[in-house]
Coordinates of C-alpha atoms in Angstrom, one line a residue:
X5 CA -18.4 -31.8 -2.5
X6 CA -16.1 -28.7 -2.7
X7 CA -13.5 -28.8 -5.5
X8 CA -9.9 -28.7 -4.4
X9 CA -9.3 -25.5 -6.3
X10 CA -11.9 -23.7 -4.2
X11 CA -10.3 -24.9 -1.0
X12 CA -6.9 -23.8 -2.2
X13 CA -8.2 -20.3 -3.3
X14 CA -10.0 -20.0 0.0
X15 CA -6.9 -20.8 2.0
X16 CA -4.9 -18.3 -0.1
X17 CA -7.4 -15.6 0.5
X18 CA -7.5 -16.5 4.2
X19 CA -3.7 -16.2 4.6
X20 CA -3.6 -12.9 2.6
X21 CA -6.4 -11.3 4.6
X22 CA -4.9 -12.4 7.9
X23 CA -1.5 -11.0 6.9
X24 CA -3.1 -7.7 5.8
X25 CA -5.0 -7.4 9.0
X26 CA -1.8 -7.9 10.9
X27 CA 0.6 -5.8 8.8
X28 CA -1.3 -3.2 6.8
X29 CA -4.6 -2.4 8.3
X30 CA -4.3 0.2 11.1
X31 CA -8.0 0.7 11.9
X32 CA -8.1 0.2 15.7
X33 CA -11.6 -1.3 15.8
X34 CA -10.6 -4.0 13.3
X35 CA -7.1 -4.6 14.5
X36 CA -8.2 -5.0 18.2
X37 CA -11.4 -6.9 17.8
X38 CA -11.5 -9.0 14.6
X39 CA -10.2 -12.5 14.1
X40 CA -10.8 -14.2 10.7
X41 CA -12.0 -17.7 11.2
X42 CA -12.6 -19.0 7.7
X43 CA -13.0 -18.1 4.0
X44 CA -15.5 -20.0 1.7
X45 CA -15.3 -19.5 -2.0
X46 CA -18.2 -20.1 -4.4
X47 CA -17.9 -22.8 -7.0
X48 CA -17.3 -20.3 -9.8
X49 CA -14.7 -18.4 -7.6
X50 CA -16.6 -15.1 -8.0
X51 CA -17.7 -14.8 -4.3
X52 CA -15.6 -15.1 -1.2
X53 CA -17.4 -15.3 2.2
X54 CA -15.0 -14.2 4.9
X55 CA -16.1 -15.3 8.4
X56 CA -14.9 -13.5 11.5
X57 CA -15.4 -13.4 15.2
X58 CA -15.2 -10.3 17.4
X59 CA -13.3 -10.4 20.7
X60 CA -15.9 -8.1 22.1
X61 CA -19.4 -9.6 21.6
X62 CA -21.3 -6.4 22.0
X63 CA -23.8 -6.0 19.1
X64 CA -23.0 -2.3 18.6
X65 CA -19.3 -3.1 18.2
X66 CA -20.1 -5.9 15.8
X67 CA -22.2 -3.5 13.7
X68 CA -19.3 -1.0 13.8
X69 CA -16.9 -3.7 12.7
X70 CA -19.1 -4.7 9.8
X71 CA -19.3 -1.1 8.6
X72 CA -15.5 -0.7 8.8
X73 CA -15.0 -4.0 7.0
X74 CA -17.4 -2.8 4.2
X75 CA -15.2 0.3 3.9
X76 CA -12.1 -1.9 3.5
X77 CA -13.7 -4.1 0.8
X78 CA -12.3 -2.3 -2.2
X79 CA -8.8 -2.3 -0.7
X80 CA -9.0 -6.0 0.1
X81 CA -10.3 -6.9 -3.4
X82 CA -7.4 -4.9 -5.0
X83 CA -4.9 -6.8 -2.9
X84 CA -6.5 -10.1 -3.6
X85 CA -6.4 -9.3 -7.3
X86 CA -2.7 -8.3 -7.1
X87 CA -1.5 -11.2 -5.0
X88 CA -3.6 -14.2 -6.2
X89 CA -3.6 -15.2 -9.8
X90 CA -7.3 -15.5 -10.7
X91 CA -9.3 -14.7 -13.8
X92 CA -11.9 -12.8 -11.7
X93 CA -11.4 -11.2 -8.3
X94 CA -14.1 -12.5 -6.0
X95 CA -16.6 -10.3 -4.5
X96 CA -16.3 -10.2 -0.7
X97 CA -19.0 -10.8 1.8
X98 CA -18.2 -10.5 5.5
X99 CA -20.2 -12.7 7.9
X100 CA -20.0 -13.0 11.6
X101 CA -19.1 -16.6 12.5
X102 CA -21.8 -17.6 15.0
X103 CA -20.6 -21.2 15.1
X104 CA -17.1 -20.3 16.2
X105 CA -18.5 -17.7 18.6
X106 CA -20.8 -20.4 20.2
X107 CA -17.8 -22.8 20.5
X108 CA -15.8 -20.2 22.2
X109 CA -18.6 -19.5 24.7
X110 CA -18.9 -23.2 25.5
X111 CA -15.2 -23.4 26.1
X112 CA -15.3 -20.4 28.5
X113 CA -18.2 -22.0 30.4
X114 CA -16.4 -25.3 30.7
X115 CA -13.3 -23.5 32.0
X116 CA -15.4 -21.6 34.6
X117 CA -17.0 -24.9 35.8
X118 CA -13.5 -26.5 36.1
X119 CA -12.2 -23.5 38.1
X120 CA -15.2 -23.6 40.4
X121 CA -14.7 -27.4 41.1
X122 CA -11.1 -26.8 42.2

């Protein structure tokens, strides 16, 4: 079972990262293609896994996005440390959210089938 504090910290990081992506990050690859889906924080609050999906599912673009996100890691950690009151600033790990991506693909297929039936 995940402690409530971890859930609250994860939500706070999620909100902050989403706001930063919207307001302060001007990297075109990230701004146009990345959607943050979830943030999971470890029990000791020292690691935050940030899950994302890409609007463009091309593997080359996903690799580019991961490289750009790695470049932004120090900026994001600094902002997390400034905005969220924690003893330690969590290390950030970016992961492509395959579950969310699969769900979106299933939704698209269902919509196509419905359109064909009409």
